[in-house]
Every structure is written in structure tokens, then in C-alpha cells.
């Protein structure tokens, strides 16, 4: 695999505590990649180790297939949005980005264009001459996101990028991140699993400094192998015989007294869209009220499942829908 | 490699200077230096006037109303030179000291005495502040740790140079306004020379401040340590000058070589055999102190 970021057996200790305990990870180039883990799982440490902010104790980290982070080689090509770090308060927004861009080796013309671009992305063009200290918390957060994309780096590491953003700005940033797909590699560490599910092509679950599972988002959430239908409660009886006949290789699960119907198919050639078309046609023909259709599982359930199996102490509450009588 | 390191060092230095101005830290520093120079020069002129009047009274001539005349005459007097030779222990040194104007000598004493204090107060928390706030993390993947630290050092050194030059200008303007027998050009040149000498001397303390700032993550602890280090350096230098008993004399002489105070007299002198090695040694001391801190910073988890 052509990796933008690769960890092999990375160990990082703080005193007697192992923050990273032989972490293996491979982030494919051009991916929007999610890092998922509980507090203290090692996500922030992993990102900081990547760019040399923290010294690792063992193992190797390779960036852009060129070995360990080296500012001479990687400056401007790899950037980071660090967690819980304050920007210098006295600098003006534009001056600060100018300073960062010059350190990245950007020419004046490129830097000017890049500053305009990233400030536009984060809605801060009108505050470009404002001192950082006069920005609100959310604005500062947006500025930290802007600095990470300055000069179109090849690999962008974002640690909790959406924390502190209002819903509208968060949606805007999500849309921008989605557009990075295939042009840049973006690694996002976040506790918002729904956000990661909608944004990322792939994700890794990390617990206690180790990789629990890494896969494409399709595989993690079984998007291509599972469709769930939320049906009108106490509606007509389901035409299970006809459904089974239409999709002989699939298995069916009913829950909530028939209000939830899940079809799982294991045939590699089967496509969720085609399957859905056939199932939906049968359900509607029999007058079954279909309220919602969902592809695959959700990342949260899969994360709980994977980390529980791994021995994590996390005990999720049952999903709200399942708890509803 | 070296080119980008130097380019980034310069970029960081200019940003540091601009940041000091924006944060008003530099303004405070400049005001301290300028007001300090003006106030001290006014006191000096007043004291000089009183000394001149007492001298004139002692020799039975009419007291002059204008400051500087008697001193100018005294400066050219052979007996006074002999007296000074007796104080400093060397006719050469006395001749060199008398080649400076009285105001420049006073400014030299003032700047050599107070520059270390101001440097330690203003600079010893500069890097630790950024470690503490985490703002250093936005920079460390854009440049090497060495070029960032060197840039911080260079930016502070530039700031100190501007402050000292402005304070010399302030002393010159004050002297020009308040002293009747004031030679503008010789005073300007001598004050400039002493501002540069004080800057070189201040670089050693800046190295000490930068070294501490790199090694300590808390700005408050760094400032306190900077102050303690400055006092310790001052005490060691003084003790080195007093102790005559062997083997302490030899040990303290060696220690004194590693302290800025041990080279202060070389900086006061203008002849090349003293001034050049003294200047180089003090600059190297500053770099060595800063590098000692860098050893810690280069391994630090940020």
C-alpha cells in the first residue's frame, strides 16, 4: 500500500505509562482517515510523534514514504492541528499565517494566494488584520484549521478539529475536508464518530496505545453488505417469503416487533443499491410503510463492538432506538 | 540545508521582533532604557555640577553656573590623570579612560550595570512561554528546533541593540540640553561605542536567559531562575575579584573566565589586544549558555 503515514511498533512512554504500546498503523495516500479511541488511547500522542513533537521510545514512523519526520524534508508538506494549543495572541491573523508560510518555504505569491484561500475556507477573511487575541474561541479554532492547510500540504493531521465550532461552521469545515479527498491525505482524530463516519474513507480504532482494528469505512460499517429498513410500527405483515426468494443469498433480521428489518448479504458481487431497489419495491408493493433506510451499521456500534472484544472497559448504553418500546 | 536553516532563523528573528513590538513588551523595554538613560543622565549632570562647584570652592575660584567646564579642564589635567592612574593601577588604562567623555564613561557604567538585569527580566521567559501555551507546536513541524531557538535569540539580540542605541541617543540628547561644555561629536561616538559594548556584554546574559528559557517549561519559573542566575553570576564574579587565598584564587580565576563579569574590563578597553578577544569571548559565552539550554530543548517533548 502507498502510505502517507505509517507506524510500525511505535512505543511512547510517559514515566511508567505506555501511551503507545507498539502501535501499527498505515494511512493510505489521498485518504480522509479517522482515528478513533477513548480518552488516553494514544491518538494525540500518535499525531504528535508523527511530526516529532514527542520523541518515540521505539518503533518507526514513516511520512510520505520518506522515513522519519525531518523538518528539512517535510516542512510545508506535513502539517498538524495540535490539540489544546494556543496560537500566539498578539500576532495579527494575516501576519501569523505569513510567518508560518515563510517557514514552510512558500514564495510570497503562493503564500498570498494560500492565505486568501484558507481564510476564505474558515470564514475569517474579514478578520485578517485582527490580532488573534480579539478572536472568539471558535474563530481561533478556525484559524488553527486554516494554518494546517496553508500551502496545500500533502499530509494534514487534525486533532479534534471540530471541537468548539458552531454547527454551521462545523458543517462548512466538513464540506471542505470532504473536498480534500484524493488531493491531500487528511488524518482526523475525533470523538465524534458520526462526523468521522460521514467524512472518512477509512478509520482505525486505537485502544491503550495499540491498533484494535483498521479498515475502510465501508468495511468497518459494513455499508456494502447490510441495509436496515425502519418500518411503520404495527403495519402490515412483512412479505418475508417473497423477500427471501428475491435475495436467496441474504439473511434477514427483524427487531422491534417488525419495525426494523435488516438484510445482510455476503455475495461480493451484490451491490447495496441494487439490493435496496429490489427490497424496497417488494415492501412498497405490499403496502409496508418505510420510514427510513440506512446503509450498513454505524461506526459507533462497530467501535464499541471492536473495543469490547479487545477487552476495553467501555460499556456503551444500548442505542436509543432499540431502547424505545 | 544550512541555507534554509539560516533563512528560517532570520524569519523567526524578525517575527520575534515584530511580536515584541505588538505585545508592547518591546515598548516597555524601550521606555525603561530611554527613561532610565534620561533620568540617570540628569542625575549625573546634577552630581557633576555639585562636584565642580565644590572643586571650584576648594581652589578658591568663582563657582560656574554652567556644567561641564571644570570637568573638561580636569580631564586634560596631568595631576588628575596621575590620580586616576593610581586608582586603576595602570597609566595605559587611565589614558584610555580619559580618552572617553565623562558622559560616555557614566553611560558605560550605567549600561553595563543594568543591561543584565533588564535582559534577564525580559528574555528569560520568551521560549518557555511558548512551550507553556503550546504555540510552539504550530512551528515545530515547519522548521527545525535549532533554527527556531536561534531565531528567538537573534530577535531578542536585535531588540536589545535597538534599546541600547535609543538609550545612548537619549543620554546624548539629555547631555546636549543640560551641559554647557558638551562636545556633540565625541560624545555621540563614545556613547555609540559604549552602547555596542554593553550590547556585547548583554548578549552573554541573553544567552543565559535563552538557555534557561529553553530548559524550563514554566515562564514564571524561568523568570525566577533567570534572576537567580544573574545574581549568582554577579556574586561569583565579585568573589573571584576579592579572594586571594590559594587554591581558591586559581579555581575562581578559572570560573571567572566562564562568566561575563570576568571579561568586563576587556570590553571597557578599546585597544584591539584586549577588546577583540574580550568581545569574542563574551559572545561565545552567550552562545555556549544558549546551546546548553538547547541540549535540553532538542530532546524535550513539546
XYZ file of C-alpha atoms in Angstrom, chain A residues 30-232:
203
model
C -5.212 10.523 -0.582
C -7.468 9.152 2.151
C -9.528 11.019 4.682
C -8.630 8.844 7.630
C -10.244 8.754 11.062
C -8.524 7.932 14.325
C -10.966 6.671 16.923
C -10.246 5.841 20.522
C -11.232 6.577 24.079
C -9.583 9.309 26.141
C -5.958 8.415 26.694
C -5.983 5.800 23.930
C -2.951 7.422 22.299
C -4.450 9.351 19.375
C -2.963 12.730 20.271
C 0.340 11.124 21.183
C 0.430 9.318 17.842
C -0.114 12.550 15.913
C 2.493 14.410 17.978
C 5.014 11.598 17.496
C 4.421 11.761 13.729
C 5.818 15.271 13.420
C 8.498 14.952 16.088
C 6.803 16.983 18.825
C 7.144 13.934 21.029
C 10.127 11.592 20.988
C 9.223 7.963 20.489
C 10.919 5.253 22.555
C 10.824 2.506 19.932
C 9.455 1.666 16.516
C 9.418 3.654 13.297
C 7.181 6.297 11.811
C 7.363 6.976 8.108
C 5.851 10.061 6.500
C 5.075 10.188 2.782
C 7.177 7.073 2.329
C 10.331 9.024 3.187
C 11.115 7.923 6.711
C 11.003 9.803 9.985
C 9.882 13.391 10.203
C 12.642 15.753 9.187
C 11.869 19.472 9.047
C 14.255 19.934 6.139
C 12.382 17.359 4.081
C 8.838 17.608 5.376
C 8.365 21.268 6.302
C 5.337 22.509 4.417
C 4.401 19.025 3.225
C 3.169 17.738 6.571
C 1.154 19.911 8.935
C -0.633 19.459 12.226
C -3.532 20.979 14.088
C -2.427 20.272 17.648
C -4.935 19.785 20.421
C -5.132 22.251 23.330
C -2.505 24.573 21.927
C -2.909 28.328 21.923
C -1.926 30.457 18.999
C 0.311 33.444 19.752
C -2.190 36.055 20.901
C -0.500 39.270 19.860
C 0.056 38.494 16.207
C -2.458 39.546 13.589
C -4.198 36.730 11.734
C -2.555 37.523 8.410
C 0.912 38.076 9.910
C 0.764 34.785 11.741
C -0.156 32.845 8.610
C 2.508 34.767 6.718
C 5.090 33.729 9.338
C 4.049 30.077 9.169
C 4.042 30.107 5.381
C 7.503 31.643 5.168
C 8.821 28.938 7.480
C 7.292 26.396 5.120
C 9.355 27.922 2.352
C 6.394 29.291 0.371
C 7.143 32.088 -2.075
C 5.432 35.435 -1.491
C 2.979 34.999 -4.364
C 1.996 31.460 -3.439
C 1.698 32.410 0.202
C -0.553 35.379 -0.527
C -2.888 33.173 -2.570
C -2.816 30.427 0.026
C -3.638 32.812 2.877
C -6.608 34.157 0.908
C -7.771 30.633 0.200
C -7.584 29.240 3.718
C -9.082 32.349 5.296
C -11.972 32.072 2.859
C -12.463 28.444 3.846
C -12.752 29.274 7.516
C -14.741 32.500 7.082
C -12.063 34.749 8.503
C -11.171 36.974 5.556
C -12.770 39.967 7.196
C -10.681 39.384 10.329
C -7.344 39.034 8.585
C -5.988 42.217 10.170
C -7.334 41.472 13.628
C -4.992 40.438 16.422
C -5.518 36.808 17.374
C -6.425 37.824 20.946
C -9.533 39.619 19.673
C -10.953 36.472 18.033
C -13.605 34.354 19.724
C -12.784 30.792 20.757
C -14.497 29.395 17.667
C -12.676 31.825 15.384
C -9.339 30.861 16.902
C -10.225 27.245 16.302
C -10.982 28.023 12.668
C -7.663 29.805 12.383
C -5.865 26.727 13.691
C -7.613 24.727 10.970
C -6.605 27.321 8.377
C -2.929 27.137 9.354
C -2.983 23.376 8.854
C -3.998 23.747 5.196
C -1.630 26.588 4.392
C 0.349 25.845 1.243
C -1.677 22.719 0.401
C 0.426 20.202 2.364
C 0.407 16.570 1.263
C -0.415 15.220 4.719
C -2.603 17.075 7.221
C -3.010 15.809 10.775
C -6.017 17.223 12.618
C -6.535 16.613 16.310
C -10.176 17.235 17.269
C -10.679 19.843 14.542
C -14.378 20.455 15.169
C -14.277 20.956 18.914
C -15.539 24.428 19.767
C -17.054 25.107 16.346
C -20.690 26.094 15.962
C -22.849 23.700 13.897
C -22.809 25.871 10.777
C -19.022 26.283 10.775
C -18.527 22.613 11.596
C -20.663 21.666 8.580
C -18.675 24.060 6.417
C -15.361 22.621 7.559
C -16.685 19.095 7.000
C -17.572 20.020 3.424
C -14.094 21.441 2.890
C -12.473 18.349 4.358
C -14.526 16.119 2.089
C -13.196 18.000 -0.906
C -9.630 17.184 0.180
C -10.248 13.574 -0.795
C -7.618 12.307 -3.273
C -5.791 15.641 -3.347
C -4.404 15.524 0.186
C -4.187 12.928 2.917
C -6.073 14.071 5.984
C -5.910 12.243 9.303
C -8.616 13.277 11.761
C -8.625 12.335 15.399
C -12.085 12.809 16.851
C -14.565 11.551 19.404
C -17.435 12.444 17.117
C -17.926 9.126 15.397
C -20.861 10.253 13.302
C -18.680 13.026 11.919
C -15.899 10.575 11.096
C -18.367 8.197 9.515
C -19.590 10.855 7.114
C -16.137 12.269 6.400
C -13.695 9.421 6.238
C -12.786 6.770 3.703
C -11.089 4.674 6.349
C -10.548 4.635 10.072
C -8.565 2.957 12.798
C -9.663 2.071 16.313
C -6.937 2.595 18.888
C -7.120 1.492 22.490
C -4.385 1.562 25.134
C -1.819 2.621 22.563
C -2.480 -0.286 20.223
C -4.321 -0.722 16.989
C -7.543 -2.649 17.525
C -8.862 -2.509 14.001
C -8.190 -0.599 10.820
C -10.226 -0.793 7.646
C -12.085 1.168 5.026
C -15.226 2.893 6.269
C -17.302 0.625 4.017
C -15.879 -2.435 5.692
C -15.987 -1.023 9.198
C -19.632 -0.078 8.926
C -20.490 -2.937 6.530
C -22.084 -0.426 4.187
C -21.822 -2.685 1.188
C -23.229 -5.707 2.992
C -26.053 -4.513 5.090
C -29.191 -2.412 4.707
C -31.629 -1.674 7.522
C -35.242 -0.572 6.979
C -37.150 1.266 9.676
C -40.788 0.494 9.107
C -44.116 1.861 10.224
